[in-house]
PDB file of C-alpha atoms in Angstrom:
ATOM      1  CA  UNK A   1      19.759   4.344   9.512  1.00 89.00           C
ATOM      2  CA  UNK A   2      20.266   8.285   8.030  1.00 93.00           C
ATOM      3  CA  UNK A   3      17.558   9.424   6.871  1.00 96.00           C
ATOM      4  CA  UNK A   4      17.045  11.960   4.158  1.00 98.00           C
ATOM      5  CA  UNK A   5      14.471  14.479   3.110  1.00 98.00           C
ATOM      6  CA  UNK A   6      14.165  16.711   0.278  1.00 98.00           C
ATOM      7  CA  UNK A   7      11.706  19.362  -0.199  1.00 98.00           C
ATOM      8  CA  UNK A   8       9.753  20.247  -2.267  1.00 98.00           C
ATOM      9  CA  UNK A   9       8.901  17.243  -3.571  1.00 97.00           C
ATOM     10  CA  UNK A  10       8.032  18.620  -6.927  1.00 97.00           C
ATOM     11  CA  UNK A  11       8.508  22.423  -8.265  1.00 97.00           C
ATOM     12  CA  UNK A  12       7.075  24.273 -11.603  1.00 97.00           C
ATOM     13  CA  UNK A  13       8.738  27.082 -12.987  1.00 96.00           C
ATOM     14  CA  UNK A  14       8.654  29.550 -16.062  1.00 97.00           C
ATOM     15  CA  UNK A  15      12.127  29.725 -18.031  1.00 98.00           C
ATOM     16  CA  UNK A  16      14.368  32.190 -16.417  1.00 98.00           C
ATOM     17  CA  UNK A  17      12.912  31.944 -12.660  1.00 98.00           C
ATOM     18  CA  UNK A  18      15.560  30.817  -9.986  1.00 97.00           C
ATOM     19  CA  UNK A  19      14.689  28.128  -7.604  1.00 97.00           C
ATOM     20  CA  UNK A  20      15.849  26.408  -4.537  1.00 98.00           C
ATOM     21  CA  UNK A  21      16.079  22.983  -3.263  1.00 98.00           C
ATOM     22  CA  UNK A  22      16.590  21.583   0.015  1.00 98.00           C
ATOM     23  CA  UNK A  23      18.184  18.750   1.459  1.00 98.00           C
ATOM     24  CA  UNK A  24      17.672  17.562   5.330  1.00 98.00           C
ATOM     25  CA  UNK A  25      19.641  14.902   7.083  1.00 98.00           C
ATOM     26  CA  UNK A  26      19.121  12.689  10.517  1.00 97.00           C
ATOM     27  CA  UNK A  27      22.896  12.335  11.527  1.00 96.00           C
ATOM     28  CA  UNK A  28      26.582  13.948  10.784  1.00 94.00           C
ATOM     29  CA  UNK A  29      27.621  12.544   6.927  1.00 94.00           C
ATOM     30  CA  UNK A  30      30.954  12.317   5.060  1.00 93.00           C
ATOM     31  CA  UNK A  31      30.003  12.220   1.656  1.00 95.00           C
ATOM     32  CA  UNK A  32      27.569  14.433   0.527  1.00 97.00           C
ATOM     33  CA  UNK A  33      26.191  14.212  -3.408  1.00 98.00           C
ATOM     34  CA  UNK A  34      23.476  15.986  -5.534  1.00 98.00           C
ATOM     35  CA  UNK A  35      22.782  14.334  -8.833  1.00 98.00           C
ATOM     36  CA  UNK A  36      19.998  15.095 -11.773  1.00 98.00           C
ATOM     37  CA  UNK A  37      18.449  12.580 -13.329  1.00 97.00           C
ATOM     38  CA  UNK A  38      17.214  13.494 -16.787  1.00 92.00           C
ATOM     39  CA  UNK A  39      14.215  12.256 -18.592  1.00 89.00           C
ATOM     40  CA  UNK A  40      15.934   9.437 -19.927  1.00 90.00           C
ATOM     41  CA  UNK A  41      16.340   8.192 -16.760  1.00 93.00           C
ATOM     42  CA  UNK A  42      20.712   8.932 -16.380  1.00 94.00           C
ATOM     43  CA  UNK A  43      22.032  10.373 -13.081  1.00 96.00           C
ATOM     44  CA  UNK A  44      24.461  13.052 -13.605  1.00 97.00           C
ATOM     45  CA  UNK A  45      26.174  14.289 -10.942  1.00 97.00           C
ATOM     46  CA  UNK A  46      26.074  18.199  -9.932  1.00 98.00           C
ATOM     47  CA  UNK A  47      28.171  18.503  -6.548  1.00 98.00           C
ATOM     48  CA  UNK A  48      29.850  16.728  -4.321  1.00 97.00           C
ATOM     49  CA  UNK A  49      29.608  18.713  -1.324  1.00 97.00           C
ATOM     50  CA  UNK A  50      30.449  17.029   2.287  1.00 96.00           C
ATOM     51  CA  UNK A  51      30.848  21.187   3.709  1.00 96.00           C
ATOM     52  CA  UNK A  52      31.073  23.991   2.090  1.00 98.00           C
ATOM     53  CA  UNK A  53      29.996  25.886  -1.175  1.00 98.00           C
ATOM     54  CA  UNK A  54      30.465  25.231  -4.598  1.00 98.00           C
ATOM     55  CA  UNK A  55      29.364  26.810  -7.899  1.00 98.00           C
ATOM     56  CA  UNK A  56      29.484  25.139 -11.447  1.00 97.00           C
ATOM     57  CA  UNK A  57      27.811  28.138 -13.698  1.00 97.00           C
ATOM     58  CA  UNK A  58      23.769  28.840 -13.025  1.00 98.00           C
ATOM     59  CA  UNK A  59      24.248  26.017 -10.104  1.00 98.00           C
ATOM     60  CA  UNK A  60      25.405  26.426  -7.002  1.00 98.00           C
ATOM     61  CA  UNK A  61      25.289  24.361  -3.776  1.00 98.00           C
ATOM     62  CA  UNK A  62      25.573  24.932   0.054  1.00 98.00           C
ATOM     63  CA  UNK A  63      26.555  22.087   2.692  1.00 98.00           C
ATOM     64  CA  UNK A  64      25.955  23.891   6.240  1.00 98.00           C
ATOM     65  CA  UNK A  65      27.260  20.013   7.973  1.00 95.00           C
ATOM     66  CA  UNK A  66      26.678  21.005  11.663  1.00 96.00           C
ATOM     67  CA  UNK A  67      22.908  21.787  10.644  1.00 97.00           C
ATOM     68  CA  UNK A  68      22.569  18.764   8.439  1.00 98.00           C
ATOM     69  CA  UNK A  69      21.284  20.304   5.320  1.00 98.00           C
ATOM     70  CA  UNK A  70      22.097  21.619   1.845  1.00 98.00           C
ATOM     71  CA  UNK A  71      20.573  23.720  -0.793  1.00 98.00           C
ATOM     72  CA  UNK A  72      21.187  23.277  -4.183  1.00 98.00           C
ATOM     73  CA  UNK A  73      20.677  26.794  -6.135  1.00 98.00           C
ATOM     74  CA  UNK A  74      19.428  26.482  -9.878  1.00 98.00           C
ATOM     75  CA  UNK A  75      19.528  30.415 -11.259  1.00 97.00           C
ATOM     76  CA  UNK A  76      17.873  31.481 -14.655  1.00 98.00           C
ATOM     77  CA  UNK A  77      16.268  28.078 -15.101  1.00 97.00           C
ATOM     78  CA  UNK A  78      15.868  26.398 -19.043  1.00 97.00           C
ATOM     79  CA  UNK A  79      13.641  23.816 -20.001  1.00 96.00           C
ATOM     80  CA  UNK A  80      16.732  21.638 -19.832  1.00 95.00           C
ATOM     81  CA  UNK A  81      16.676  21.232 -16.049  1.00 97.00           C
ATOM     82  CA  UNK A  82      13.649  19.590 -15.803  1.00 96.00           C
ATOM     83  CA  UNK A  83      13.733  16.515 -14.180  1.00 96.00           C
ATOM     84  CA  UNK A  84      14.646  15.020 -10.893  1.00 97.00           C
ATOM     85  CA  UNK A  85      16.807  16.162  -8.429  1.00 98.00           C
ATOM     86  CA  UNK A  86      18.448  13.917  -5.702  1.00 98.00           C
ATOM     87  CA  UNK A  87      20.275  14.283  -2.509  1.00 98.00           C
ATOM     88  CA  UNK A  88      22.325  11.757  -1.620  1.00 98.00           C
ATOM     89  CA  UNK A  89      24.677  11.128   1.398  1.00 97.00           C
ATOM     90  CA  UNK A  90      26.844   8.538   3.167  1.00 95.00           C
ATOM     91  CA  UNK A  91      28.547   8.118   6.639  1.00 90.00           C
ATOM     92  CA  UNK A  92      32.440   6.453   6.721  1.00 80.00           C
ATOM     93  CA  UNK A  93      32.798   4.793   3.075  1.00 79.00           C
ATOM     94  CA  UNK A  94      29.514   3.631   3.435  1.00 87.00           C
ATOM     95  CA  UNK A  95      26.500   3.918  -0.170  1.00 92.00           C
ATOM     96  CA  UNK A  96      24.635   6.396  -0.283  1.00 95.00           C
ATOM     97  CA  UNK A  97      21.443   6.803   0.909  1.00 96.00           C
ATOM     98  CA  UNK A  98      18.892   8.808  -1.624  1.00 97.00           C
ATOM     99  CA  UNK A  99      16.627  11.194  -0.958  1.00 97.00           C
ATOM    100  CA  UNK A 100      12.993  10.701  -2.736  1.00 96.00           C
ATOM    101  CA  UNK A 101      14.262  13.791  -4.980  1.00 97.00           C
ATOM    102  CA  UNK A 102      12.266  17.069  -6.023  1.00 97.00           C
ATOM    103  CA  UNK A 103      10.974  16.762  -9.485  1.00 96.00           C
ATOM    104  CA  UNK A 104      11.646  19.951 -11.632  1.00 97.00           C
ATOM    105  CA  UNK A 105       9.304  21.127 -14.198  1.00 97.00           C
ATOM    106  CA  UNK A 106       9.918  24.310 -16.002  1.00 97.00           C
ATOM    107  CA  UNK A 107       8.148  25.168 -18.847  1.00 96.00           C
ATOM    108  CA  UNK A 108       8.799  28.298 -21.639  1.00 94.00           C
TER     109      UNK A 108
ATOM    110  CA  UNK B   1      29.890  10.029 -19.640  1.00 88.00           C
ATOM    111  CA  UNK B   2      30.504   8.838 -16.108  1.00 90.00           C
ATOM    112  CA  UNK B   3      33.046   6.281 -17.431  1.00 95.00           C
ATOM    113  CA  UNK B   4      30.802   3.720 -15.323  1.00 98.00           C
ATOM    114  CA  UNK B   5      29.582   0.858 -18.143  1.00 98.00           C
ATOM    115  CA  UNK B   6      26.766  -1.192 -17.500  1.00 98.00           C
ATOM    116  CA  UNK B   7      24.883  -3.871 -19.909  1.00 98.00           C
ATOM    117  CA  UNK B   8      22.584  -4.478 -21.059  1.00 98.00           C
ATOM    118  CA  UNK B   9      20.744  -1.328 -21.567  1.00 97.00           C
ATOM    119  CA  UNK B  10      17.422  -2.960 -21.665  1.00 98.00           C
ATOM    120  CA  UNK B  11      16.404  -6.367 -20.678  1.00 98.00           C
ATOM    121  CA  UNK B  12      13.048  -8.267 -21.408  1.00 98.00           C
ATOM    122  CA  UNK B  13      12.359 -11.702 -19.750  1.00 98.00           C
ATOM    123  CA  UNK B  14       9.605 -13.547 -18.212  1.00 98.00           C
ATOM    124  CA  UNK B  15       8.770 -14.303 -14.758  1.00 98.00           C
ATOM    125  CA  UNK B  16      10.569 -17.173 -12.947  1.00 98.00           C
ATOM    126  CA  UNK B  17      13.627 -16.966 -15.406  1.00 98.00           C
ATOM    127  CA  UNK B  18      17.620 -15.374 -14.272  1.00 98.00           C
ATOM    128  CA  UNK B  19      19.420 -12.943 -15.781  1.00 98.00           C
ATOM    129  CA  UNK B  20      22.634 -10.684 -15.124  1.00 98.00           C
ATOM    130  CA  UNK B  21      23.391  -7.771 -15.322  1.00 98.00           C
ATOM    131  CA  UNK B  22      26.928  -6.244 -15.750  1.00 98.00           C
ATOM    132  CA  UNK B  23      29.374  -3.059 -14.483  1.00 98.00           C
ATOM    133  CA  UNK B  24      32.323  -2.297 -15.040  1.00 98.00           C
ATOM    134  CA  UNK B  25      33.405   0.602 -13.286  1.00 98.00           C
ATOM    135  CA  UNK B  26      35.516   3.598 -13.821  1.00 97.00           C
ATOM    136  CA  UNK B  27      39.030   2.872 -14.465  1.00 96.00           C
ATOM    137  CA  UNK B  28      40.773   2.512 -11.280  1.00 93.00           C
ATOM    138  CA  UNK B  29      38.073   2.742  -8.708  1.00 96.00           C
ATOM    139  CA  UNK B  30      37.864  -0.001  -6.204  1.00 95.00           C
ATOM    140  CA  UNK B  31      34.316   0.500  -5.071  1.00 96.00           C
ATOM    141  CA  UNK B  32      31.351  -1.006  -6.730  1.00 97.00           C
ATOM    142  CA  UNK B  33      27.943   0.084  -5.587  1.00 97.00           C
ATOM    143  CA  UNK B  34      24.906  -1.535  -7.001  1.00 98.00           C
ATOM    144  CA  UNK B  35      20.883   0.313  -6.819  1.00 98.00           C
ATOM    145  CA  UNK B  36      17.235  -0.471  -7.810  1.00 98.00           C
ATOM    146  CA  UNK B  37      15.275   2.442  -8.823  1.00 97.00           C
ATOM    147  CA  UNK B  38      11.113   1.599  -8.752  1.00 93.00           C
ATOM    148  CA  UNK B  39       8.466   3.687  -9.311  1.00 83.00           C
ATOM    149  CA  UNK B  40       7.173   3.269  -5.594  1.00 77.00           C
ATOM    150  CA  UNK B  41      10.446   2.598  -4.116  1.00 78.00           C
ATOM    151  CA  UNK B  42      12.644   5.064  -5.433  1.00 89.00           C
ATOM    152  CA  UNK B  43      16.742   4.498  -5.362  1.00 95.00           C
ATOM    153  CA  UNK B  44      17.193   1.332  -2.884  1.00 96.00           C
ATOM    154  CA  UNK B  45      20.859   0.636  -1.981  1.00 96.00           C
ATOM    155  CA  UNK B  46      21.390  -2.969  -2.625  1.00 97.00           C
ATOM    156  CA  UNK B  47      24.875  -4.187  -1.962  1.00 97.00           C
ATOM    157  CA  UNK B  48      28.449  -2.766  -1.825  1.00 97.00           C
ATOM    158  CA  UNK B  49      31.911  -4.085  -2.814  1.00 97.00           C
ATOM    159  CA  UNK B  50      35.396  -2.631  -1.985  1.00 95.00           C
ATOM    160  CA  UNK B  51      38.379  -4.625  -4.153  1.00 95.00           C
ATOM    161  CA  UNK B  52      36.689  -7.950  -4.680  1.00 96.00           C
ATOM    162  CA  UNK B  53      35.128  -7.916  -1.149  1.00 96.00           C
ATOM    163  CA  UNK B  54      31.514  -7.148  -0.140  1.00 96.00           C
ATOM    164  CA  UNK B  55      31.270  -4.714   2.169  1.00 95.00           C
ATOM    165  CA  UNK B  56      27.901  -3.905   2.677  1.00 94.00           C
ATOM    166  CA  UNK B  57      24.044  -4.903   2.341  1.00 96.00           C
ATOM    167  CA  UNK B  58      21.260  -2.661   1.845  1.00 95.00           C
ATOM    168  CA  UNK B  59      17.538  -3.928   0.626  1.00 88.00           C
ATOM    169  CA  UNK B  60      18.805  -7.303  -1.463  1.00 95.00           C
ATOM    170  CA  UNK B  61      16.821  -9.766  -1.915  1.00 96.00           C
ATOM    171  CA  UNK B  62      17.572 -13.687  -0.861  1.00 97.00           C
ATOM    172  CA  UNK B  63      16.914 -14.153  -5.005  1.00 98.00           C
ATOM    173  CA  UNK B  64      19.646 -11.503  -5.815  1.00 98.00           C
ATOM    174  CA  UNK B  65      23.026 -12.050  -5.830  1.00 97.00           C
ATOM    175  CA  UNK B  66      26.488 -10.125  -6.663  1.00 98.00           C
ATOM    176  CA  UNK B  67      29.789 -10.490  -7.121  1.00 97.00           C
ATOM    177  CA  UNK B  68      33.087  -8.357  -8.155  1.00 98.00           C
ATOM    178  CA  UNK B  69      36.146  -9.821  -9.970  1.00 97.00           C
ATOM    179  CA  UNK B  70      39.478  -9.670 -10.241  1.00 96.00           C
ATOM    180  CA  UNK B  71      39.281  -7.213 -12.656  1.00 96.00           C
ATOM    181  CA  UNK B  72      37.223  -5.053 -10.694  1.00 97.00           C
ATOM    182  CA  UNK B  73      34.107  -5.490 -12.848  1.00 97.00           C
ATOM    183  CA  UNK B  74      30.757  -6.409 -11.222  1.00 98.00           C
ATOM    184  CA  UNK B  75      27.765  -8.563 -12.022  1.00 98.00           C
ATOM    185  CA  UNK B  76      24.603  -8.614 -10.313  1.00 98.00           C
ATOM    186  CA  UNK B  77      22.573 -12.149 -10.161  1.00 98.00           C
ATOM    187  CA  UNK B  78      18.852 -11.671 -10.268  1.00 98.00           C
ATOM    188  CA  UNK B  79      16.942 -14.730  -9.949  1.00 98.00           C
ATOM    189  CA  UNK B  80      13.142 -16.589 -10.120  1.00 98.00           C
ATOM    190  CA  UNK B  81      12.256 -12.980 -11.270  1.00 98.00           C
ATOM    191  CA  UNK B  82       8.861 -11.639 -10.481  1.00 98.00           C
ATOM    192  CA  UNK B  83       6.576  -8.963 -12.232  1.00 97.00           C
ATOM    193  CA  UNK B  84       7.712  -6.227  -9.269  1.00 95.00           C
ATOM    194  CA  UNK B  85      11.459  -7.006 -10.350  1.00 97.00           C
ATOM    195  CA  UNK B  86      10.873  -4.755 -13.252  1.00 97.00           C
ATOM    196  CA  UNK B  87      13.041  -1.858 -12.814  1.00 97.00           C
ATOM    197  CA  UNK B  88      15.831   0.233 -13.318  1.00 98.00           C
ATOM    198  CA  UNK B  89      19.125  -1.094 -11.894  1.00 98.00           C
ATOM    199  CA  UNK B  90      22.259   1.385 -11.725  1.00 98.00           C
ATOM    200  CA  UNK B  91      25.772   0.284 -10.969  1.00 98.00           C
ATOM    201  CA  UNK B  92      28.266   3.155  -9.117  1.00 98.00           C
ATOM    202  CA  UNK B  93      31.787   3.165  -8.716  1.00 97.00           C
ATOM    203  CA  UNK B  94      33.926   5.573  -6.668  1.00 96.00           C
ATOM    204  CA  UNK B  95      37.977   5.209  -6.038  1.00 93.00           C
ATOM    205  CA  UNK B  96      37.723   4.445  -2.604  1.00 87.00           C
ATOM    206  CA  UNK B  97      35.164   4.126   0.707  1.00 85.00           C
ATOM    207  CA  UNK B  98      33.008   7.185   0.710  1.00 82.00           C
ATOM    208  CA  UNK B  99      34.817   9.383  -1.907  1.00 91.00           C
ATOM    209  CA  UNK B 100      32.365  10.619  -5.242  1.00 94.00           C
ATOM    210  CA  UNK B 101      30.620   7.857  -7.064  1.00 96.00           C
ATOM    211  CA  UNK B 102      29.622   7.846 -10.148  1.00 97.00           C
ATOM    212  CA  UNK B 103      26.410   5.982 -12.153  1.00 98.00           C
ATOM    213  CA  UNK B 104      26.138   3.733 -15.015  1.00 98.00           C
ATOM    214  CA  UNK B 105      23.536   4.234 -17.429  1.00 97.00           C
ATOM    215  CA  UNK B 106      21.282   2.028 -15.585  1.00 97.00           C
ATOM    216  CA  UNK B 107      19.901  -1.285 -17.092  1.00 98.00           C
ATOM    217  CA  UNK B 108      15.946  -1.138 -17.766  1.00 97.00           C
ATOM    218  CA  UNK B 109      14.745  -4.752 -17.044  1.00 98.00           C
ATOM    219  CA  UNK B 110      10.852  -5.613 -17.819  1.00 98.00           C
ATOM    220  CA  UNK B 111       9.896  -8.963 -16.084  1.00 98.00           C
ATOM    221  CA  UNK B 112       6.798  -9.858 -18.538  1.00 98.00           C
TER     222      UNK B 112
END
């Protein structure tokens, strides 16, 4: 099956430093998702991102599909994005398939 | 708020016993994705359904079991539970195959 790795696998940073997190994949995908999953454990989702770029405020997020990867972009970081990160993707209406994640600190 | 609804939130029970756990999805999406998140495992795809039929199987267990109704909801079946059952189980839902899911809240379960 695809497989998927993010790097790196965990990340400190002071309040205000930018950061940026990759995602690798094996084969060509049709769904492409980055989530966040707070401390108390809920997955919010951040992009869905097949190709292409998108930006939602200090994030951002880069699909280059004929390289199989994608960044996600987290600018001015605050304490509130600490957490885990996850790539996910999927092939022809299949689940997704997770990433391990990169585990955000960033402290004040 | 995803719109995705699962419950319980938390669930306590002892080894050997069955419980269920419950989704019901966003409001018109057909697909139902269900996931176990373990410390050592991380999120495990564990089976798919598309209006009322299952479509796929990732890491499921023989012990595990799932269905989707009618009404679109979900329920996952987890039975003769065992002390490395304890974990956190999401249910998704997107509209249709391969289009932007979305996660429940997760259910914690704690097999004591």
């Amino acid at each position: 099956g695809i497989q998927v790795e993010q790097s790196p696998p965990d990340l400190i940073l002071q309040e205000g430093a930018n950061s940026t997190l990759r995602c690798n994949f094996s084969d060509s995908v049709n769904n492409l998702q980055w989530f966040h999953q707070n401390p108390w454990g809920q997955l919010i989702n951040l992009f869905y991102i097949p190709s292409g770029t998108k930006q939602n405020g200090r994030l951002s997020a880069t699909t280059v599909a004929t390289e199989r990867y994608s960044l996600l972009y987290i600018s001015s970081s605050q304490t509130t994005d600490s957490g885990v990160y996850f790539c996910a993707v999927g092939q022809a209406g299949t689940a997704l398939i997770f990433g391990k994640g990169t585990t955000l600190s960033v402290s004040s | 708020d995803s719109g995705v609804t699962q419950t319980p939130k938390h669930l306590i029970t002892a080894t050997g016993q069955r419980v269920t756990l419950r989704c019901s999805p966003r409001s018109g999406d057909l697909s139902v994705y269900w996931y176990q998140q373990s410390l050592d495992q991380g999120l495990q795809f564990l089976i798919h359904y598309y209006n009322g039929e299952e479509r796929a199987k990732g890491n499921i267990l023989e012990r595990f079991s799932a269905q989707q109704f009618p009404d679109l909801h979900s329920e996952l079946n987890l039975s003769s539970l065992e002390l490395g059952d304890s974990a956190l189980y999401f249910c998704a839902s997107s509209a249709y195959l391969g289009t932007e899911a979305f996660f429940g809240q997760g259910t914690r379960l704690t097999v004591v």
